[in-house]
Amino acid sequence: RQETVRDVFRQTWDAYYKQAFGYDEYLPLTHSGAGGVDKSAIGSIIVDALDTMIIMDLPQECSQAREWVSSNLKYDHDIVLNTFDTTTRLLGGLLSAYYLSKDDLYLDRAVQLGNRLLTAFSSTSALPSAEFNLRSGVKPATSSTTSIGAASLQLELNYLSQIVGESLYRDKADALNKLFASYHLDAALLPNTVSVYDSSVPGVAISLGSGAAVHYSGLLKQYLQSNGANKDLKRFYNNATADIRERLVQKSQNKGYTYIAELPFGRDGEISPKMDHSVCSFSGTLALGAAKANPKDNSDLRLAFELARTCMAMYTNTASGLAPAAAFFNNTQSDGADDMLIRPAYAQNLQSADTVESLFILWRITGDTVYREWGWRIFVNFVEQTRVPGGSSARGYCSVEDVTKNPAKLLNRMDPAWMAKTLKFLYLLFDDEGTLPLDEVVFSAGGHPFPRFT
């Protein structure tokens, strides 16, 4: 099974290499690329997938990617980038590739990019702007707020400082932690948005969707990255998970699906029975926290299993066998009504890794083979439903516009997460060698492994 996953990565890379190499977007249905090519691209696909091909021991693909990074990856383009994506996918990809290969080329590019990213923090608060100009550092006035998840950049900044022996990157991470500590002293769960300009909290909506789960996972992962040095982060994480269980965890009426609901009108408002697929990554976080931060209480591990079961049902309950972007749960009607509803606006699947990442962590922690079986079923469905049809050997894999159709209706786009995260975690799920032990590494929000350190 692991070798089959590896073959699918090679098929994906081969199609991208032949049809769109150097582009930041791959359009498999039209066998083309978009979003910059050669010296105008920033490596959104290539850099994000570097550590996957290193982990899978693919020397030819590694050589092709390294040559492109060496010859073409520059940071003087006059383009506006998303701060969170640039940090977690590109900086994280370079740092992880350096960690796994010790190739100074990747460290050199990581330092260059890290220095550019520092300009995103030049505001009146500790929070980075949501976007920044790669060349000038100017921050476009597109939004005065950012999500708490999008401000979770500490793992990458901490590791970059650790490697180069300079504190300027960690200083930004420390300032972010100090700010969020002031929030968490008042509330375990935070509204999803905060002001970039004055650090106020203008929003009221509370959920783990829209990337907010990254913030709470980041509290635990920073604690683990520091080998347990920052006890406050562990305390904030444990308080948050307790509040999640009390306020957000719900069960559907008929089949008892456990899900994490939303509070769109604040802590005391009416609950919404909606759960984004991105919340499925929190199942793995709960398992990791149960094993590494709170081993005397197995309630988080039980919740992790129940949530993973629901996430698996998000796959098995659709005609395509693929999960939607979000599902709505029936928590009131007991007359045989469907327990899981998919609205057309949320019928997409962007090849995301949230469920399979959790299955990998749960397998590593418990050794229960059910997680491997679930992961294999998801993998088979991806292969059967998302590969470009036709007779050509160079056929890529697509995101899905509508998972309620069989065959699935495809989008002309491959999400970079397919190679950077989804296939990586599936490969590790079927690994019997204990590659990248969870006692030694922490996986970032971008799915990139970093070492723990003091």
Coordinates of C-alpha atoms in Angstrom, one line a residue:
R1 CA 0.0 0.0 0.0
Q2 CA 2.8 2.4 0.8
E3 CA 4.5 1.7 -2.5
T4 CA 1.2 2.3 -4.3
V5 CA 0.9 5.7 -2.6
R6 CA 4.5 6.4 -3.7
D7 CA 3.6 5.5 -7.3
V8 CA 0.7 7.9 -7.3
F9 CA 3.0 10.7 -6.1
R10 CA 5.3 9.9 -9.0
Q11 CA 2.4 9.9 -11.5
T12 CA 1.3 13.3 -10.2
W13 CA 4.8 14.8 -10.3
D14 CA 5.5 13.4 -13.7
A15 CA 2.3 15.0 -15.1
Y16 CA 3.1 18.3 -13.5
Y17 CA 6.7 18.2 -14.7
K18 CA 5.7 17.5 -18.3
Q19 CA 2.8 19.8 -18.5
A20 CA 3.3 22.7 -16.1
F21 CA 6.7 22.6 -14.4
G22 CA 7.7 25.9 -12.9
Y23 CA 4.1 27.2 -12.7
D24 CA 2.6 27.9 -9.3
E25 CA -0.7 26.4 -10.4
Y26 CA -1.3 23.2 -12.2
L27 CA -4.4 22.7 -14.4
P28 CA -4.6 19.0 -15.1
L29 CA -7.7 18.9 -17.3
T30 CA -6.1 21.3 -19.8
H31 CA -2.6 19.9 -19.3
S32 CA -1.3 23.4 -18.5
G33 CA -0.1 25.8 -15.8
A34 CA -0.8 29.3 -14.5
G35 CA 0.5 31.7 -12.0
G36 CA 4.0 32.5 -13.0
V37 CA 6.6 30.4 -14.8
D38 CA 10.4 29.9 -14.6
K39 CA 11.9 33.0 -13.0
S40 CA 8.6 34.7 -12.0
A41 CA 7.3 31.8 -9.9
I42 CA 7.7 31.4 -6.2
G43 CA 7.6 27.6 -6.1
S44 CA 4.1 27.1 -4.6
I45 CA 4.0 23.5 -5.8
I46 CA 7.6 22.6 -6.0
V47 CA 8.8 23.9 -2.7
D48 CA 5.7 22.6 -0.8
A49 CA 6.4 19.1 -2.1
L50 CA 10.2 19.0 -1.4
D51 CA 10.0 17.1 1.9
T52 CA 7.5 14.6 0.5
M53 CA 9.8 13.4 -2.2
I54 CA 12.7 13.3 0.2
I55 CA 10.7 11.2 2.6
M56 CA 9.6 8.9 -0.2
D57 CA 13.2 8.6 -1.4
L58 CA 12.7 9.8 -5.0
P59 CA 16.1 10.9 -6.2
Q60 CA 15.1 11.8 -9.7
E61 CA 12.2 14.0 -8.6
C62 CA 14.4 15.5 -5.8
S63 CA 17.1 16.4 -8.4
Q64 CA 14.5 18.1 -10.7
A65 CA 13.1 20.1 -7.9
R66 CA 16.5 21.1 -6.5
E67 CA 17.6 22.3 -9.9
W68 CA 14.6 24.5 -10.2
V69 CA 15.1 26.0 -6.7
S70 CA 18.8 26.6 -7.4
S71 CA 18.2 28.3 -10.8
N72 CA 14.8 30.0 -10.5
L73 CA 13.7 30.6 -6.9
K74 CA 14.1 34.3 -6.2
Y75 CA 12.2 36.7 -4.0
D76 CA 12.3 40.0 -5.9
H77 CA 8.9 39.7 -7.6
D78 CA 6.4 42.6 -7.3
I79 CA 3.6 40.4 -6.1
V80 CA 1.2 40.3 -3.1
L81 CA 1.3 37.1 -1.1
N82 CA -0.8 35.6 1.7
T83 CA 1.3 35.7 4.9
F84 CA 0.1 32.5 6.4
D85 CA 0.4 30.4 3.2
T86 CA 3.8 31.8 2.4
T87 CA 5.0 30.9 5.9
T88 CA 3.5 27.5 6.4
R89 CA 3.9 26.2 2.8
L90 CA 7.0 27.9 1.4
L91 CA 9.1 28.8 4.4
G92 CA 7.9 25.6 6.1
G93 CA 8.7 23.5 2.9
L94 CA 12.2 24.9 2.7
L95 CA 12.9 24.4 6.4
S96 CA 11.7 20.9 6.4
A97 CA 13.7 20.1 3.2
Y98 CA 16.8 21.4 5.0
Y99 CA 16.0 19.4 8.1
L100 CA 15.7 16.2 6.1
S101 CA 18.6 16.7 3.7
K102 CA 20.9 19.2 5.4
D103 CA 21.3 20.9 2.0
D104 CA 22.4 24.5 2.5
L105 CA 20.6 25.6 -0.6
Y106 CA 17.3 25.2 1.1
L107 CA 18.5 27.0 4.3
D108 CA 19.8 29.9 2.2
R109 CA 16.4 30.3 0.4
A110 CA 14.6 29.9 3.8
V111 CA 16.6 32.8 5.3
Q112 CA 16.0 35.0 2.3
L113 CA 12.2 34.3 2.5
G114 CA 12.2 34.7 6.3
N115 CA 13.7 38.1 6.0
R116 CA 11.0 39.1 3.5
L117 CA 8.3 37.8 5.8
L118 CA 9.5 40.0 8.6
T119 CA 8.0 43.0 6.8
A120 CA 4.6 41.6 7.3
F121 CA 5.0 42.2 11.0
S122 CA 5.7 45.9 10.7
S123 CA 2.4 47.0 12.3
T124 CA 1.3 48.6 15.5
S125 CA 0.6 45.2 17.1
A126 CA 2.4 41.8 17.3
L127 CA 0.1 40.4 14.6
P128 CA 1.3 40.1 11.0
S129 CA -0.7 41.6 8.2
A130 CA -2.8 39.1 6.2
E131 CA -0.9 39.9 3.0
F132 CA 2.4 41.6 2.1
N133 CA 4.3 42.6 -1.1
L134 CA 7.2 40.3 -1.6
R135 CA 9.5 42.9 -3.1
S136 CA 8.6 46.1 -1.2
G137 CA 7.1 44.7 2.0
V138 CA 4.2 47.1 1.6
K139 CA 1.0 45.7 3.1
P140 CA -2.1 46.2 1.0
A141 CA -5.1 47.8 2.8
T142 CA -7.3 44.9 2.0
S143 CA -8.3 43.9 5.5
S144 CA -7.9 45.2 9.0
T145 CA -8.4 41.8 10.6
T146 CA -6.8 38.4 10.4
S147 CA -7.9 35.0 11.7
I148 CA -6.4 33.5 14.8
G149 CA -5.3 30.5 12.7
A150 CA -3.6 32.7 10.1
A151 CA -1.6 34.4 12.8
S152 CA -0.2 31.0 13.9
L153 CA 3.3 31.2 12.4
Q154 CA 5.4 30.4 15.4
L155 CA 6.6 26.9 14.5
E156 CA 8.4 28.1 11.4
L157 CA 9.8 31.3 13.0
N158 CA 11.1 29.3 16.1
Y159 CA 12.8 26.7 13.9
L160 CA 14.4 29.3 11.6
S161 CA 15.9 31.1 14.7
Q162 CA 17.1 27.8 16.1
I163 CA 19.0 26.9 12.9
V164 CA 20.6 30.3 12.2
G165 CA 21.3 31.2 15.8
E166 CA 19.6 34.6 15.6
S167 CA 16.6 35.6 17.7
L168 CA 14.9 38.0 15.3
Y169 CA 12.5 35.4 14.0
R170 CA 11.7 33.9 17.4
D171 CA 11.2 37.4 18.8
K172 CA 8.2 37.7 16.5
A173 CA 6.9 34.3 17.6
D174 CA 7.4 35.3 21.3
A175 CA 5.4 38.5 20.7
L176 CA 2.6 36.6 19.1
N177 CA 2.5 34.2 22.1
K178 CA 2.5 37.1 24.6
L179 CA -0.4 38.6 22.8
F180 CA -2.4 35.4 22.6
A181 CA -1.6 34.7 26.2
S182 CA -3.3 38.0 27.1
Y183 CA -6.4 36.8 25.2
H184 CA -6.4 33.3 26.8
L185 CA -6.2 34.7 30.3
D186 CA -9.7 35.9 29.7
A187 CA -11.2 33.1 27.6
A188 CA -10.1 29.5 26.6
L189 CA -11.8 29.8 23.2
L190 CA -11.3 33.0 21.2
P191 CA -13.4 34.6 18.4
N192 CA -12.0 33.7 15.0
T193 CA -10.8 37.2 14.0
V194 CA -8.5 39.8 15.6
S195 CA -7.5 43.3 14.5
V196 CA -4.1 43.7 12.9
Y197 CA -3.8 47.3 13.9
D198 CA -4.7 47.4 17.6
S199 CA -4.9 43.8 18.6
S200 CA -8.6 44.1 19.6
V201 CA -11.0 41.2 19.0
P202 CA -13.8 42.7 16.9
G203 CA -15.5 39.4 16.0
V204 CA -17.8 37.2 18.0
A205 CA -18.0 34.0 15.9
I206 CA -16.3 31.0 17.6
S207 CA -15.4 27.8 15.7
L208 CA -12.6 25.5 14.8
G209 CA -13.4 26.0 11.1
S210 CA -12.0 28.6 8.7
G211 CA -8.5 27.7 9.9
A212 CA -9.1 28.5 13.5
A213 CA -8.2 24.9 14.5
V214 CA -4.6 25.8 13.5
H215 CA -4.4 28.2 16.4
Y216 CA -5.3 25.6 19.1
S217 CA -3.2 22.9 17.5
G218 CA -0.3 25.4 17.4
L219 CA -0.5 25.9 21.2
L220 CA 0.1 22.1 21.6
K221 CA 2.7 21.9 18.8
Q222 CA 4.8 24.7 20.1
Y223 CA 4.8 23.1 23.6
L224 CA 6.0 19.9 22.0
Q225 CA 8.5 21.7 19.7
S226 CA 10.1 23.2 22.7
N227 CA 10.3 19.8 24.4
G228 CA 7.8 20.9 27.0
A229 CA 9.6 24.1 28.0
N230 CA 6.6 26.4 27.6
K231 CA 4.1 25.2 30.2
D232 CA 1.7 28.1 29.6
L233 CA 1.1 26.9 26.1
K234 CA 0.2 23.5 27.4
R235 CA -2.2 25.1 29.9
F236 CA -3.9 27.2 27.3
Y237 CA -4.3 24.2 25.0
N238 CA -5.8 22.0 27.8
N239 CA -8.2 24.8 28.8
A240 CA -9.3 25.2 25.2
T241 CA -9.9 21.5 24.6
A242 CA -12.0 21.4 27.9
D243 CA -14.1 24.3 26.6
I244 CA -14.4 22.7 23.2
R245 CA -15.8 19.6 24.8
E246 CA -18.2 21.6 26.9
R247 CA -19.5 24.2 24.3
L248 CA -18.9 22.8 20.8
V249 CA -18.9 19.0 20.8
Q250 CA -22.3 17.7 19.7
K251 CA -23.8 14.4 18.5
S252 CA -26.2 13.9 15.6
Q253 CA -29.6 12.6 16.5
N254 CA -29.8 9.2 14.8
K255 CA -26.4 7.8 14.1
G256 CA -24.6 9.6 16.9
Y257 CA -21.9 11.3 14.8
T258 CA -19.7 13.3 17.1
Y259 CA -18.8 16.7 15.5
I260 CA -17.5 20.1 16.6
A261 CA -20.1 22.7 16.0
E262 CA -19.9 26.5 15.6
L263 CA -21.0 29.5 17.6
P264 CA -21.6 32.1 14.9
F265 CA -23.1 34.6 17.4
G266 CA -20.6 34.2 20.2
R267 CA -20.2 32.1 23.3
D268 CA -23.8 32.5 24.5
G269 CA -25.4 32.4 21.1
E270 CA -27.3 29.7 19.2
I271 CA -25.1 26.8 18.0
S272 CA -24.8 26.0 14.3
P273 CA -24.6 22.2 13.5
K274 CA -21.9 22.8 10.8
M275 CA -18.4 21.3 10.8
D276 CA -15.8 22.1 8.2
H277 CA -13.7 19.2 6.9
S278 CA -10.6 21.2 8.0
V279 CA -11.7 20.5 11.6
C280 CA -10.9 16.8 11.0
S281 CA -7.3 17.7 11.5
F282 CA -8.1 18.4 15.2
S283 CA -8.8 14.7 15.7
G284 CA -5.0 14.1 15.4
T285 CA -4.3 17.1 17.6
L286 CA -6.5 15.6 20.3
A287 CA -4.7 12.3 20.1
L288 CA -1.3 13.9 20.1
G289 CA -2.3 16.0 23.2
A290 CA -3.7 12.9 25.0
A291 CA -0.4 11.0 24.4
K292 CA 2.1 13.8 24.9
A293 CA 0.5 16.6 27.1
N294 CA -2.2 15.0 29.2
P295 CA -1.5 11.2 29.4
K296 CA -3.5 10.6 32.6
D297 CA -6.8 11.6 31.0
N298 CA -7.9 9.5 28.0
S299 CA -11.1 11.5 27.3
D300 CA -9.3 13.4 24.5
L301 CA -8.2 10.2 22.9
R302 CA -11.8 8.9 23.0
L303 CA -13.0 12.2 21.4
A304 CA -10.3 11.9 18.8
F305 CA -11.6 8.5 17.7
E306 CA -15.2 9.6 17.7
L307 CA -14.3 12.7 15.6
A308 CA -12.3 10.5 13.2
R309 CA -15.2 8.2 12.8
T310 CA -17.4 11.2 11.8
C311 CA -14.8 12.5 9.4
M312 CA -14.6 9.0 7.8
A313 CA -18.4 9.1 7.4
M314 CA -18.0 12.4 5.5
Y315 CA -16.3 10.3 2.9
T316 CA -18.4 7.2 2.9
N317 CA -21.8 9.1 2.9
T318 CA -21.2 10.7 -0.5
A319 CA -21.8 9.2 -3.9
S320 CA -18.1 9.8 -4.9
G321 CA -16.6 8.5 -1.6
L322 CA -14.9 11.9 -1.1
A323 CA -15.6 14.3 1.7
P324 CA -17.2 17.7 1.2
A325 CA -15.7 21.0 2.4
A326 CA -18.3 21.1 5.2
A327 CA -21.2 19.1 6.5
F328 CA -24.4 20.0 8.4
F329 CA -25.6 17.6 11.0
N330 CA -29.1 16.7 12.2
N331 CA -29.3 17.2 15.9
T332 CA -33.0 17.6 16.3
Q333 CA -35.0 15.3 14.1
S334 CA -35.3 11.6 15.1
D335 CA -37.8 10.5 12.4
G336 CA -35.3 8.9 10.1
A337 CA -34.0 12.1 8.7
D338 CA -30.5 12.1 7.3
D339 CA -27.8 12.8 9.9
M340 CA -25.4 14.5 7.6
L341 CA -26.4 17.0 4.9
I342 CA -24.2 18.5 2.2
R343 CA -25.2 21.9 0.8
P344 CA -24.2 22.8 -2.7
A345 CA -21.9 25.6 -1.6
Y346 CA -19.8 23.1 0.4
A347 CA -19.7 20.2 -2.0
Q348 CA -16.1 20.7 -3.1
N349 CA -13.1 18.6 -2.2
L350 CA -9.7 20.3 -2.6
Q351 CA -7.7 17.1 -2.0
S352 CA -7.1 18.2 1.6
A353 CA -5.2 16.1 4.1
D354 CA -7.1 16.9 7.3
T355 CA -8.6 13.5 7.8
V356 CA -5.6 11.4 6.7
E357 CA -3.2 13.4 8.8
S358 CA -5.3 12.5 11.8
L359 CA -5.5 8.9 10.8
F360 CA -1.7 8.8 10.6
I361 CA -1.3 10.3 14.1
L362 CA -4.0 8.0 15.5
W363 CA -2.3 4.9 13.9
R364 CA 1.1 5.9 15.4
I365 CA -0.3 6.5 18.9
T366 CA -2.7 3.6 19.2
G367 CA -1.5 1.0 16.6
D368 CA -5.1 0.3 15.8
T369 CA -5.3 -1.0 12.2
V370 CA -8.7 0.5 11.6
Y371 CA -7.1 3.8 10.9
R372 CA -5.0 2.2 8.1
E373 CA -8.1 0.6 6.6
W374 CA -9.9 3.9 6.6
G375 CA -6.9 5.7 5.1
W376 CA -6.7 3.1 2.3
R377 CA -10.3 3.4 1.5
I378 CA -9.9 7.2 1.2
F379 CA -6.8 6.8 -1.0
V380 CA -8.6 4.4 -3.4
N381 CA -11.5 6.8 -3.7
F382 CA -9.1 9.7 -4.5
V383 CA -7.4 7.6 -7.2
E384 CA -10.6 6.4 -8.8
Q385 CA -12.4 9.7 -8.7
T386 CA -9.8 12.4 -9.3
R387 CA -7.3 11.2 -11.9
V388 CA -7.7 12.9 -15.2
P389 CA -9.5 10.5 -17.6
G390 CA -7.9 9.5 -20.9
G391 CA -5.2 7.2 -22.3
S392 CA -2.1 9.4 -21.7
S393 CA 0.4 8.2 -19.1
A394 CA 0.9 11.8 -18.0
R395 CA -2.4 12.3 -16.2
G396 CA -2.6 14.4 -13.1
Y397 CA -5.1 14.4 -10.2
C398 CA -7.8 17.1 -9.8
S399 CA -9.8 18.8 -7.0
V400 CA -13.5 18.0 -7.1
E401 CA -16.3 20.5 -7.7
D402 CA -19.1 18.2 -6.5
V403 CA -18.6 15.2 -4.3
T404 CA -22.3 14.2 -4.4
K405 CA -21.9 13.0 -8.0
N406 CA -20.5 9.7 -9.2
P407 CA -18.3 10.0 -11.0
A408 CA -17.2 13.1 -9.2
K409 CA -17.4 16.4 -11.1
L410 CA -13.8 17.6 -11.4
L411 CA -12.2 21.1 -11.1
N412 CA -9.4 22.0 -13.5
R413 CA -7.0 22.5 -10.6
M414 CA -4.7 20.4 -8.5
D415 CA -4.3 21.7 -5.0
P416 CA -0.7 21.8 -3.8
A417 CA -1.8 20.0 -0.7
W418 CA -2.2 16.8 -2.7
M419 CA 1.5 16.3 -3.0
A420 CA 2.6 18.3 0.0
K421 CA 0.4 16.8 2.6
T422 CA -2.2 14.2 1.5
L423 CA 0.1 11.8 -0.2
K424 CA 2.8 12.4 2.4
F425 CA 0.5 11.4 5.3
L426 CA -0.9 8.4 3.4
Y427 CA 2.6 7.3 2.7
L428 CA 3.5 7.6 6.4
L429 CA 0.3 5.9 7.5
F430 CA 1.5 2.7 5.7
D431 CA 5.1 3.0 6.9
D432 CA 6.3 0.2 9.1
E433 CA 9.8 1.7 9.9
G434 CA 8.6 4.4 12.2
T435 CA 9.9 7.1 9.9
L436 CA 9.7 10.6 11.6
P437 CA 8.8 9.4 15.2
L438 CA 6.2 11.7 16.9
D439 CA 8.6 11.8 19.9
E440 CA 11.2 13.6 17.7
V441 CA 9.3 15.7 15.3
V442 CA 6.3 18.1 15.1
F443 CA 4.3 18.4 11.9
S444 CA 3.4 22.0 11.1
A445 CA 0.1 23.4 9.8
G446 CA 1.6 23.0 6.3
G447 CA 2.3 19.3 7.0
H448 CA 6.0 19.8 7.2
P449 CA 8.1 18.0 9.9
F450 CA 10.4 20.0 12.1
P451 CA 12.6 18.6 14.9
R452 CA 11.9 19.2 18.5
F453 CA 14.6 21.2 20.4
T454 CA 15.3 22.9 23.6

